[in-house]
mmCIF file of N, CA and C in Angstrom:
data_model
loop_
_atom_site.group_PDB
_atom_site.id
_atom_site.type_symbol
_atom_site.label_atom_id
_atom_site.label_comp_id
_atom_site.label_asym_id
_atom_site.label_seq_id
_atom_site.Cartn_x
_atom_site.Cartn_y
_atom_site.Cartn_z
ATOM 1 N N MET A 1 -33.880 45.216 -19.544
ATOM 2 C CA MET A 1 -32.893 46.346 -20.401
ATOM 3 C C MET A 1 -32.357 45.555 -21.569
ATOM 4 N N ASP A 2 -32.221 45.749 -22.815
ATOM 5 C CA ASP A 2 -31.433 45.036 -23.853
ATOM 6 C C ASP A 2 -30.672 45.698 -24.577
ATOM 7 N N LEU A 3 -29.459 45.526 -24.513
ATOM 8 C CA LEU A 3 -28.248 45.910 -25.291
ATOM 9 C C LEU A 3 -28.100 45.759 -26.614
ATOM 10 N N THR A 4 -28.336 46.012 -27.484
ATOM 11 C CA THR A 4 -28.353 45.760 -29.096
ATOM 12 C C THR A 4 -27.146 46.148 -29.681
ATOM 13 N N THR A 5 -25.902 45.665 -30.009
ATOM 14 C CA THR A 5 -24.734 45.941 -30.789
ATOM 15 C C THR A 5 -24.971 45.839 -31.952
ATOM 16 N N GLU A 6 -23.908 46.535 -32.898
ATOM 17 C CA GLU A 6 -24.072 46.629 -34.265
ATOM 18 C C GLU A 6 -22.327 46.901 -34.129
ATOM 19 N N LYS A 7 -21.814 45.639 -35.177
ATOM 20 C CA LYS A 7 -20.433 45.919 -34.959
ATOM 21 C C LYS A 7 -20.375 45.958 -36.759
ATOM 22 N N THR A 8 -19.175 46.564 -37.021
ATOM 23 C CA THR A 8 -18.852 47.094 -38.669
ATOM 24 C C THR A 8 -17.447 47.120 -38.470
ATOM 25 N N GLU A 9 -17.133 46.140 -39.394
ATOM 26 C CA GLU A 9 -15.625 46.102 -39.574
ATOM 27 C C GLU A 9 -14.985 46.031 -41.234
ATOM 28 N N THR A 10 -13.880 47.012 -41.063
ATOM 29 C CA THR A 10 -13.549 46.929 -42.459
ATOM 30 C C THR A 10 -11.739 46.746 -42.362
ATOM 31 N N ALA A 11 -11.122 46.579 -43.639
ATOM 32 C CA ALA A 11 -9.663 46.339 -43.283
ATOM 33 C C ALA A 11 -9.153 47.524 -42.548
ATOM 34 N N GLU A 12 -9.663 48.571 -42.245
ATOM 35 C CA GLU A 12 -8.674 49.492 -41.635
ATOM 36 C C GLU A 12 -9.263 49.591 -40.134
ATOM 37 N N THR A 13 -10.631 49.833 -39.996
ATOM 38 C CA THR A 13 -11.308 49.992 -38.604
ATOM 39 C C THR A 13 -12.244 48.990 -38.275
ATOM 40 N N THR A 14 -12.771 49.181 -37.011
ATOM 41 C CA THR A 14 -13.808 48.615 -36.615
ATOM 42 C C THR A 14 -14.299 49.145 -35.758
ATOM 43 N N GLU A 15 -15.755 49.235 -35.839
ATOM 44 C CA GLU A 15 -16.855 50.418 -35.235
ATOM 45 C C GLU A 15 -17.676 49.817 -34.771
ATOM 46 N N THR A 16 -17.941 49.831 -33.539
ATOM 47 C CA THR A 16 -19.333 49.160 -32.821
ATOM 48 C C THR A 16 -19.861 50.146 -32.047
ATOM 49 N N THR A 17 -21.477 50.096 -32.527
ATOM 50 C CA THR A 17 -21.969 51.251 -32.240
ATOM 51 C C THR A 17 -23.166 50.526 -30.746
ATOM 52 N N ALA A 18 -23.788 50.909 -30.005
ATOM 53 C CA ALA A 18 -24.758 50.635 -29.097
ATOM 54 C C ALA A 18 -25.778 51.202 -29.174
ATOM 55 N N THR A 19 -27.028 50.293 -28.924
ATOM 56 C CA THR A 19 -28.537 51.222 -28.803
ATOM 57 C C THR A 19 -29.067 50.316 -27.534
ATOM 58 N N ILE A 20 -29.442 51.153 -26.545
ATOM 59 C CA ILE A 20 -30.139 50.586 -25.475
ATOM 60 C C ILE A 20 -31.358 50.523 -25.570
ATOM 61 N N VAL A 21 -32.224 49.262 -25.901
ATOM 62 C CA VAL A 21 -33.585 49.428 -26.050
ATOM 63 C C VAL A 21 -34.167 48.906 -24.901
ATOM 64 N N THR A 22 -34.969 49.863 -24.063
ATOM 65 C CA THR A 22 -35.348 49.591 -22.494
ATOM 66 C C THR A 22 -36.506 48.762 -22.562
ATOM 67 N N THR A 23 -37.486 48.763 -23.575
ATOM 68 C CA THR A 23 -38.509 48.147 -23.156
ATOM 69 C C THR A 23 -39.175 46.820 -24.265
ATOM 70 N N GLU A 24 -40.107 46.365 -24.131
ATOM 71 C CA GLU A 24 -40.351 45.170 -25.199
ATOM 72 C C GLU A 24 -41.500 46.021 -26.166
ATOM 73 N N ILE A 25 -42.106 47.214 -25.718
ATOM 74 C CA ILE A 25 -43.014 47.919 -26.240
ATOM 75 C C ILE A 25 -41.890 48.753 -27.370
ATOM 76 N N GLU A 26 -40.944 49.299 -27.132
ATOM 77 C CA GLU A 26 -39.952 49.922 -27.927
ATOM 78 C C GLU A 26 -39.349 49.094 -28.980
ATOM 79 N N LYS A 27 -39.032 47.605 -28.757
ATOM 80 C CA LYS A 27 -38.616 46.696 -29.798
ATOM 81 C C LYS A 27 -39.173 46.449 -30.741
ATOM 82 N N ILE A 28 -40.925 46.570 -30.514
ATOM 83 C CA ILE A 28 -42.126 46.183 -31.148
ATOM 84 C C ILE A 28 -42.021 47.193 -32.393
ATOM 85 N N ALA A 29 -41.882 48.450 -31.595
ATOM 86 C CA ALA A 29 -42.270 49.499 -32.697
ATOM 87 C C ALA A 29 -41.105 49.879 -33.399
ATOM 88 N N ARG A 30 -39.796 49.622 -32.929
ATOM 89 C CA ARG A 30 -38.627 49.810 -33.976
ATOM 90 C C ARG A 30 -38.501 48.452 -34.939
ATOM 91 N N ALA A 31 -39.468 47.242 -34.621
ATOM 92 C CA ALA A 31 -39.261 46.618 -35.705
ATOM 93 C C ALA A 31 -40.110 47.086 -36.923
ATOM 94 N N PHE A 32 -41.251 47.346 -36.309
ATOM 95 C CA PHE A 32 -42.572 47.789 -37.329
ATOM 96 C C PHE A 32 -41.673 48.848 -38.230
ATOM 97 N N SER A 33 -41.162 50.106 -37.933
ATOM 98 C CA SER A 33 -40.677 51.290 -38.352
ATOM 99 C C SER A 33 -39.733 50.519 -39.243
ATOM 100 N N SER A 34 -38.933 49.642 -38.954
ATOM 101 C CA SER A 34 -37.834 49.484 -39.792
ATOM 102 C C SER A 34 -38.386 48.156 -41.058
ATOM 103 N N HIS A 35 -39.225 48.002 -41.097
ATOM 104 C CA HIS A 35 -39.666 47.138 -42.129
ATOM 105 C C HIS A 35 -39.802 45.431 -41.475
ATOM 106 N N ARG A 36 -39.428 45.500 -40.665
ATOM 107 C CA ARG A 36 -39.258 43.962 -39.740
ATOM 108 C C ARG A 36 -40.674 43.527 -39.384
ATOM 109 N N PHE A 37 -41.441 43.645 -40.368
ATOM 110 C CA PHE A 37 -42.695 43.373 -40.176
ATOM 111 C C PHE A 37 -43.145 41.978 -39.198
ATOM 112 N N ASP A 38 -42.252 40.797 -39.566
ATOM 113 C CA ASP A 38 -42.404 39.479 -39.182
ATOM 114 C C ASP A 38 -42.317 39.566 -37.826
ATOM 115 N N GLN A 39 -41.483 40.514 -37.169
ATOM 116 C CA GLN A 39 -41.352 40.573 -35.735
ATOM 117 C C GLN A 39 -42.249 41.257 -35.132
ATOM 118 N N ALA A 40 -42.711 42.184 -35.904
ATOM 119 C CA ALA A 40 -43.860 43.383 -35.062
ATOM 120 C C ALA A 40 -45.379 42.617 -35.359
ATOM 121 N N LEU A 41 -45.734 41.691 -36.412
ATOM 122 C CA LEU A 41 -47.359 41.612 -36.640
ATOM 123 C C LEU A 41 -47.808 40.623 -35.310
ATOM 124 N N PRO A 42 -46.893 40.026 -35.250
ATOM 125 C CA PRO A 42 -47.636 39.013 -33.885
ATOM 126 C C PRO A 42 -48.161 39.859 -32.717
ATOM 127 N N HIS A 43 -47.662 40.904 -32.926
ATOM 128 C CA HIS A 43 -48.230 41.720 -31.383
ATOM 129 C C HIS A 43 -48.932 43.116 -32.081
ATOM 130 N N LEU A 44 -49.711 42.757 -32.984
ATOM 131 C CA LEU A 44 -51.036 43.558 -33.212
ATOM 132 C C LEU A 44 -51.859 43.115 -32.555
ATOM 133 N N ALA A 45 -52.970 44.321 -31.969
ATOM 134 C CA ALA A 45 -54.068 43.913 -31.380
ATOM 135 C C ALA A 45 -55.435 43.262 -32.560
ATOM 136 N N ASP A 46 -56.042 42.737 -32.233
ATOM 137 C CA ASP A 46 -56.958 42.242 -33.623
ATOM 138 C C ASP A 46 -57.698 43.241 -34.060
ATOM 139 N N ASP A 47 -58.560 44.337 -33.058
ATOM 140 C CA ASP A 47 -58.888 45.596 -33.511
ATOM 141 C C ASP A 47 -57.953 46.995 -33.981
ATOM 142 N N VAL A 48 -56.588 46.700 -34.111
ATOM 143 C CA VAL A 48 -55.727 47.684 -34.266
ATOM 144 C C VAL A 48 -56.066 48.761 -35.331
ATOM 145 N N VAL A 49 -56.050 49.777 -35.367
ATOM 146 C CA VAL A 49 -56.140 51.066 -36.574
ATOM 147 C C VAL A 49 -55.120 51.677 -36.669
ATOM 148 N N TRP A 50 -54.388 51.572 -38.324
ATOM 149 C CA TRP A 50 -53.409 51.946 -38.852
ATOM 150 C C TRP A 50 -53.596 53.399 -39.525
ATOM 151 N N THR A 51 -53.719 54.584 -39.296
ATOM 152 C CA THR A 51 -53.625 56.040 -39.841
ATOM 153 C C THR A 51 -52.648 56.208 -40.480
ATOM 154 N N GLN A 52 -52.652 56.235 -41.738
ATOM 155 C CA GLN A 52 -51.464 56.752 -42.642
ATOM 156 C C GLN A 52 -52.073 58.247 -42.887
ATOM 157 N N VAL A 53 -51.486 59.310 -42.423
ATOM 158 C CA VAL A 53 -52.068 60.438 -42.501
ATOM 159 C C VAL A 53 -52.244 60.937 -43.686
ATOM 160 N N GLY A 54 -53.586 61.389 -44.474
ATOM 161 C CA GLY A 54 -53.803 61.457 -46.035
ATOM 162 C C GLY A 54 -54.334 60.296 -46.348
ATOM 163 N N ALA A 55 -54.385 59.537 -45.754
ATOM 164 C CA ALA A 55 -55.176 58.308 -46.206
ATOM 165 C C ALA A 55 -56.400 57.456 -45.431
ATOM 166 N N LYS A 56 -57.048 56.676 -46.253
ATOM 167 C CA LYS A 56 -58.212 56.291 -44.964
ATOM 168 C C LYS A 56 -57.514 55.005 -43.837
ATOM 169 N N PRO A 57 -57.949 55.297 -42.954
ATOM 170 C CA PRO A 57 -57.082 54.634 -42.259
ATOM 171 C C PRO A 57 -57.756 52.718 -42.422
ATOM 172 N N LEU A 58 -56.620 52.284 -41.800
ATOM 173 C CA LEU A 58 -56.647 50.506 -41.919
ATOM 174 C C LEU A 58 -57.063 50.228 -40.408
ATOM 175 N N ILE A 59 -57.936 49.042 -40.739
ATOM 176 C CA ILE A 59 -58.617 48.625 -39.315
ATOM 177 C C ILE A 59 -58.914 47.363 -39.060
ATOM 178 N N GLY A 60 -58.074 46.809 -38.214
ATOM 179 C CA GLY A 60 -57.784 45.464 -38.434
ATOM 180 C C GLY A 60 -56.759 44.516 -38.620
ATOM 181 N N ARG A 61 -56.705 43.873 -37.736
ATOM 182 C CA ARG A 61 -54.960 42.967 -37.717
ATOM 183 C C ARG A 61 -55.047 42.422 -39.285
ATOM 184 N N LYS A 62 -56.011 41.876 -39.937
ATOM 185 C CA LYS A 62 -55.653 41.311 -41.306
ATOM 186 C C LYS A 62 -55.398 42.751 -42.445
ATOM 187 N N ALA A 63 -55.904 43.784 -42.233
ATOM 188 C CA ALA A 63 -56.017 44.801 -43.368
ATOM 189 C C ALA A 63 -54.629 45.353 -42.995
ATOM 190 N N VAL A 64 -53.846 45.456 -41.714
ATOM 191 C CA VAL A 64 -52.662 45.946 -41.288
ATOM 192 C C VAL A 64 -51.550 44.865 -42.056
ATOM 193 N N LYS A 65 -51.800 43.723 -41.898
ATOM 194 C CA LYS A 65 -50.973 42.647 -42.460
ATOM 195 C C LYS A 65 -50.857 42.662 -43.820
ATOM 196 N N LYS A 66 -51.989 42.612 -44.371
ATOM 197 C CA LYS A 66 -51.551 42.651 -45.903
ATOM 198 C C LYS A 66 -50.893 44.039 -46.219
ATOM 199 N N ALA A 67 -51.295 45.275 -45.765
ATOM 200 C CA ALA A 67 -50.549 46.260 -45.889
ATOM 201 C C ALA A 67 -48.900 46.252 -46.253
ATOM 202 N N CYS A 68 -48.764 45.656 -45.008
ATOM 203 C CA CYS A 68 -47.225 45.375 -44.488
ATOM 204 C C CYS A 68 -46.655 44.341 -45.230
ATOM 205 N N GLU A 69 -47.132 43.082 -46.085
ATOM 206 C CA GLU A 69 -46.901 42.211 -46.809
ATOM 207 C C GLU A 69 -46.829 42.980 -48.188
ATOM 208 N N ARG A 70 -47.749 43.787 -48.700
ATOM 209 C CA ARG A 70 -47.363 44.943 -49.832
ATOM 210 C C ARG A 70 -46.198 45.498 -49.375
ATOM 211 N N THR A 71 -46.065 46.328 -48.641
ATOM 212 C CA THR A 71 -44.672 47.178 -48.609
ATOM 213 C C THR A 71 -43.264 46.201 -48.459
ATOM 214 N N ALA A 72 -43.504 45.018 -48.167
ATOM 215 C CA ALA A 72 -42.548 44.311 -47.646
ATOM 216 C C ALA A 72 -42.091 43.841 -49.490
ATOM 217 N N ALA A 73 -42.902 43.442 -50.003
ATOM 218 C CA ALA A 73 -43.078 43.024 -51.368
ATOM 219 C C ALA A 73 -42.498 44.614 -52.651
ATOM 220 N N ASP A 74 -42.796 45.391 -51.812
ATOM 221 C CA ASP A 74 -42.349 46.603 -52.920
ATOM 222 C C ASP A 74 -41.067 46.965 -52.543
ATOM 223 N N LEU A 75 -40.353 46.552 -51.152
ATOM 224 C CA LEU A 75 -39.153 46.917 -50.580
ATOM 225 C C LEU A 75 -38.241 45.942 -51.090
ATOM 226 N N ALA A 76 -38.545 44.936 -51.827
ATOM 227 C CA ALA A 76 -37.972 43.543 -51.745
ATOM 228 C C ALA A 76 -36.420 43.803 -52.511
ATOM 229 N N GLY A 77 -36.577 44.524 -53.761
ATOM 230 C CA GLY A 77 -35.346 44.682 -54.196
ATOM 231 C C GLY A 77 -34.601 46.069 -53.966
ATOM 232 N N VAL A 78 -35.213 46.613 -52.762
ATOM 233 C CA VAL A 78 -34.526 48.173 -52.563
ATOM 234 C C VAL A 78 -33.575 47.882 -51.317
ATOM 235 N N THR A 79 -32.784 48.762 -51.450
ATOM 236 C CA THR A 79 -31.748 48.624 -50.239
ATOM 237 C C THR A 79 -32.121 50.003 -49.246
ATOM 238 N N THR A 80 -32.344 49.620 -48.180
ATOM 239 C CA THR A 80 -32.692 50.822 -47.176
ATOM 240 C C THR A 80 -31.501 51.000 -46.144
ATOM 241 N N GLU A 81 -31.439 52.609 -46.146
ATOM 242 C CA GLU A 81 -30.438 52.622 -45.080
ATOM 243 C C GLU A 81 -31.072 54.234 -44.209
ATOM 244 N N PHE A 82 -31.120 53.735 -43.088
ATOM 245 C CA PHE A 82 -32.024 54.596 -42.153
ATOM 246 C C PHE A 82 -30.705 55.453 -41.670
ATOM 247 N N GLN A 83 -30.901 56.883 -42.166
ATOM 248 C CA GLN A 83 -29.683 58.027 -41.683
ATOM 249 C C GLN A 83 -30.003 58.475 -40.287
ATOM 250 N N ARG A 84 -31.408 58.505 -39.750
ATOM 251 C CA ARG A 84 -31.602 58.937 -38.357
ATOM 252 C C ARG A 84 -33.285 57.496 -37.729
ATOM 253 N N PHE A 85 -32.622 57.258 -36.886
ATOM 254 C CA PHE A 85 -33.879 56.556 -36.472
ATOM 255 C C PHE A 85 -33.447 56.405 -34.704
ATOM 256 N N ARG A 86 -34.793 57.244 -34.267
ATOM 257 C CA ARG A 86 -34.895 57.163 -32.588
ATOM 258 C C ARG A 86 -35.959 57.039 -32.165
ATOM 259 N N THR A 87 -36.305 56.970 -31.137
ATOM 260 C CA THR A 87 -37.185 56.385 -30.404
ATOM 261 C C THR A 87 -37.571 57.423 -28.979
ATOM 262 N N VAL A 88 -38.626 57.802 -28.810
ATOM 263 C CA VAL A 88 -39.110 58.563 -27.724
ATOM 264 C C VAL A 88 -40.312 57.375 -26.676
ATOM 265 N N VAL A 89 -40.147 56.893 -25.488
ATOM 266 C CA VAL A 89 -40.807 56.026 -25.228
ATOM 267 C C VAL A 89 -41.446 56.568 -23.790
ATOM 268 N N GLY A 90 -42.889 56.526 -23.900
ATOM 269 C CA GLY A 90 -43.614 56.808 -22.767
ATOM 270 C C GLY A 90 -44.586 55.199 -22.170
ATOM 271 N N ASP A 91 -45.261 55.277 -21.146
ATOM 272 C CA ASP A 91 -45.559 54.146 -20.340
ATOM 273 C C ASP A 91 -46.423 53.148 -21.582
ATOM 274 N N GLU A 92 -47.472 53.520 -22.306
ATOM 275 C CA GLU A 92 -47.657 52.541 -23.480
ATOM 276 C C GLU A 92 -47.982 53.024 -24.600
ATOM 277 N N SER A 93 -47.017 54.360 -25.227
ATOM 278 C CA SER A 93 -46.640 54.522 -26.042
ATOM 279 C C SER A 93 -45.174 54.764 -26.539
ATOM 280 N N VAL A 94 -45.298 54.787 -28.066
ATOM 281 C CA VAL A 94 -43.461 54.984 -28.366
ATOM 282 C C VAL A 94 -43.876 55.597 -29.906
ATOM 283 N N VAL A 95 -42.919 56.383 -29.924
ATOM 284 C CA VAL A 95 -42.779 57.307 -31.304
ATOM 285 C C VAL A 95 -41.270 56.676 -31.972
ATOM 286 N N VAL A 96 -41.504 57.020 -33.189
ATOM 287 C CA VAL A 96 -40.256 56.471 -33.800
ATOM 288 C C VAL A 96 -40.141 57.324 -35.013
ATOM 289 N N ASP A 97 -39.131 57.925 -34.961
ATOM 290 C CA ASP A 97 -38.615 59.227 -35.933
ATOM 291 C C ASP A 97 -37.386 58.643 -36.757
ATOM 292 N N SER A 98 -37.789 58.779 -37.792
ATOM 293 C CA SER A 98 -36.757 58.113 -38.815
ATOM 294 C C SER A 98 -36.740 59.157 -40.163
ATOM 295 N N LEU A 99 -35.469 58.860 -40.600
ATOM 296 C CA LEU A 99 -35.250 59.405 -42.308
ATOM 297 C C LEU A 99 -34.645 58.152 -42.504
ATOM 298 N N ALA A 100 -35.006 58.131 -43.993
ATOM 299 C CA ALA A 100 -34.578 56.583 -45.000
ATOM 300 C C ALA A 100 -34.102 57.008 -46.010
ATOM 301 N N ARG A 101 -33.068 56.465 -46.682
ATOM 302 C CA ARG A 101 -33.000 56.453 -47.919
ATOM 303 C C ARG A 101 -32.983 55.160 -48.809
ATOM 304 N N TYR A 102 -33.805 55.275 -49.792
ATOM 305 C CA TYR A 102 -34.495 53.911 -50.204
ATOM 306 C C TYR A 102 -33.458 53.924 -51.994
ATOM 307 N N THR A 103 -32.903 52.850 -52.088
ATOM 308 C CA THR A 103 -32.108 52.792 -53.487
ATOM 309 C C THR A 103 -32.576 51.519 -53.873
ATOM 310 N N GLU A 104 -33.124 51.948 -55.234
ATOM 311 C CA GLU A 104 -33.908 50.766 -55.876
ATOM 312 C C GLU A 104 -32.577 50.396 -56.794
ATOM 313 N N GLY A 105 -33.117 48.957 -57.507
ATOM 314 C CA GLY A 105 -31.640 48.519 -58.093
ATOM 315 C C GLY A 105 -31.311 48.982 -59.483
ATOM 316 N N ASP A 106 -32.069 49.953 -60.293
ATOM 317 C CA ASP A 106 -31.894 50.622 -60.995
ATOM 318 C C ASP A 106 -31.295 52.059 -60.738
ATOM 319 N N GLY A 107 -31.014 52.260 -59.444
ATOM 320 C CA GLY A 107 -30.167 53.486 -59.027
ATOM 321 C C GLY A 107 -30.984 54.465 -58.258
ATOM 322 N N ASP A 108 -32.278 54.505 -59.034
ATOM 323 C CA ASP A 108 -33.291 55.725 -58.207
ATOM 324 C C ASP A 108 -33.424 55.541 -56.675
ATOM 325 N N VAL A 109 -33.122 57.145 -56.438
ATOM 326 C CA VAL A 109 -33.066 57.042 -54.841
ATOM 327 C C VAL A 109 -34.179 58.045 -54.337
ATOM 328 N N SER A 110 -34.741 57.436 -53.165
ATOM 329 C CA SER A 110 -35.793 58.077 -52.494
ATOM 330 C C SER A 110 -35.843 58.699 -51.301
ATOM 331 N N ILE A 111 -35.850 59.965 -50.776
ATOM 332 C CA ILE A 111 -35.331 60.149 -48.868
ATOM 333 C C ILE A 111 -36.768 60.412 -48.396
ATOM 334 N N VAL A 112 -37.108 59.645 -47.483
ATOM 335 C CA VAL A 112 -38.236 59.554 -47.029
ATOM 336 C C VAL A 112 -38.291 60.020 -45.317
ATOM 337 N N ALA A 113 -38.951 61.089 -45.079
ATOM 338 C CA ALA A 113 -39.054 61.300 -43.204
ATOM 339 C C ALA A 113 -40.120 60.974 -42.744
ATOM 340 N N SER A 114 -40.081 60.455 -41.545
ATOM 341 C CA SER A 114 -41.423 59.668 -41.476
ATOM 342 C C SER A 114 -41.425 60.090 -39.444
ATOM 343 N N CYS A 115 -42.432 59.932 -39.121
ATOM 344 C CA CYS A 115 -42.721 59.839 -37.758
ATOM 345 C C CYS A 115 -44.177 58.612 -37.453
ATOM 346 N N ASP A 116 -43.823 57.378 -36.599
ATOM 347 C CA ASP A 116 -44.812 56.779 -36.272
ATOM 348 C C ASP A 116 -45.221 56.735 -34.739
ATOM 349 N N VAL A 117 -46.448 57.058 -34.539
ATOM 350 C CA VAL A 117 -46.790 57.324 -33.306
ATOM 351 C C VAL A 117 -47.564 55.592 -32.920
ATOM 352 N N TYR A 118 -47.203 54.741 -31.700
ATOM 353 C CA TYR A 118 -47.740 53.402 -31.390
ATOM 354 C C TYR A 118 -48.131 53.681 -30.341
ATOM 355 N N ASP A 119 -49.335 53.106 -30.132
ATOM 356 C CA ASP A 119 -50.169 53.358 -28.828
ATOM 357 C C ASP A 119 -50.181 51.793 -28.297
ATOM 358 N N PHE A 120 -49.769 51.411 -27.381
ATOM 359 C CA PHE A 120 -49.878 49.513 -26.946
ATOM 360 C C PHE A 120 -50.697 49.498 -25.810
ATOM 361 N N ASP A 121 -51.554 48.380 -25.599
ATOM 362 C CA ASP A 121 -52.336 47.809 -24.349
ATOM 363 C C ASP A 121 -51.608 46.560 -24.282
ATOM 364 N N ASP A 122 -50.956 46.240 -23.138
ATOM 365 C CA ASP A 122 -50.168 45.385 -22.753
ATOM 366 C C ASP A 122 -49.282 44.215 -23.960
ATOM 367 N N GLU A 123 -48.580 45.081 -24.599
ATOM 368 C CA GLU A 123 -47.112 44.582 -25.315
ATOM 369 C C GLU A 123 -47.964 44.491 -26.580
ATOM 370 N N ARG A 124 -49.472 45.114 -26.909
ATOM 371 C CA ARG A 124 -50.374 45.054 -28.267
ATOM 372 C C ARG A 124 -50.413 46.014 -28.858
ATOM 373 N N ILE A 125 -50.263 46.491 -30.152
ATOM 374 C CA ILE A 125 -50.187 47.595 -30.654
ATOM 375 C C ILE A 125 -51.813 47.876 -31.202
ATOM 376 N N THR A 126 -52.021 48.727 -30.516
ATOM 377 C CA THR A 126 -54.046 49.145 -30.734
ATOM 378 C C THR A 126 -54.341 50.453 -31.814
ATOM 379 N N GLU A 127 -52.941 51.058 -31.887
ATOM 380 C CA GLU A 127 -53.119 52.011 -32.845
ATOM 381 C C GLU A 127 -51.718 52.287 -33.677
ATOM 382 N N ILE A 128 -51.512 52.767 -34.850
ATOM 383 C CA ILE A 128 -50.556 53.639 -35.289
ATOM 384 C C ILE A 128 -51.006 55.008 -36.040
ATOM 385 N N VAL A 129 -50.202 56.028 -35.923
ATOM 386 C CA VAL A 129 -50.611 56.999 -36.933
ATOM 387 C C VAL A 129 -48.900 57.512 -37.377
ATOM 388 N N SER A 130 -48.910 57.564 -38.960
ATOM 389 C CA SER A 130 -47.641 57.512 -39.551
ATOM 390 C C SER A 130 -47.889 58.605 -40.166
ATOM 391 N N TYR A 131 -47.102 59.718 -40.097
ATOM 392 C CA TYR A 131 -46.759 60.735 -40.881
ATOM 393 C C TYR A 131 -45.509 60.146 -41.811
ATOM 394 N N THR A 132 -45.709 60.656 -43.117
ATOM 395 C CA THR A 132 -44.696 60.324 -44.288
ATOM 396 C C THR A 132 -44.643 61.614 -44.977
ATOM 397 N N VAL A 133 -43.282 61.935 -45.231
ATOM 398 C CA VAL A 133 -43.170 62.726 -45.976
ATOM 399 C C VAL A 133 -41.906 62.619 -47.073
ATOM 400 N N GLU A 134 -42.296 62.533 -48.426
ATOM 401 C CA GLU A 134 -40.880 62.280 -49.280
ATOM 402 C C GLU A 134 -40.316 63.442 -49.459
ATOM 403 N N LEU A 135 -38.604 63.362 -49.609
ATOM 404 C CA LEU A 135 -38.016 64.746 -49.635
ATOM 405 C C LEU A 135 -36.958 64.668 -51.002
ATOM 406 N N PRO A 136 -36.678 65.829 -51.362
ATOM 407 C CA PRO A 136 -35.915 65.837 -52.669
ATOM 408 C C PRO A 136 -34.926 64.928 -52.550
ATOM 409 N N SER A 137 -34.274 64.119 -53.186
ATOM 410 C CA SER A 137 -32.988 63.377 -53.307
ATOM 411 C C SER A 137 -31.811 63.790 -54.209
#
């Protein structure tokens, strides 16, 4: 069991929040869903399938890696604030439910609700199904 702590300090208060991460597969899924692709990509199966509902599935490690690189480039000048980020963990599956606020350098804001469902085999992601909806900001 891993205990991840985040500490926030201001002149007036110090706030510490703790999140208990129970499994390696949860760590991997949380990394992918929070755009920390460098931590998640080594855990992709060679024949991984990523279905972004409404789009053509990406098949294979190379295709998923390329999509992640494009996403990382698109988010380079964007501030991401997760307003909700929770996981549900099963034996070989993890679900990540999130609500994110993306603020671009020019001040434009997008709010996106998403749910990513991960299937694993021996700590390798074999399949991802992503449901994403942009909400009014």
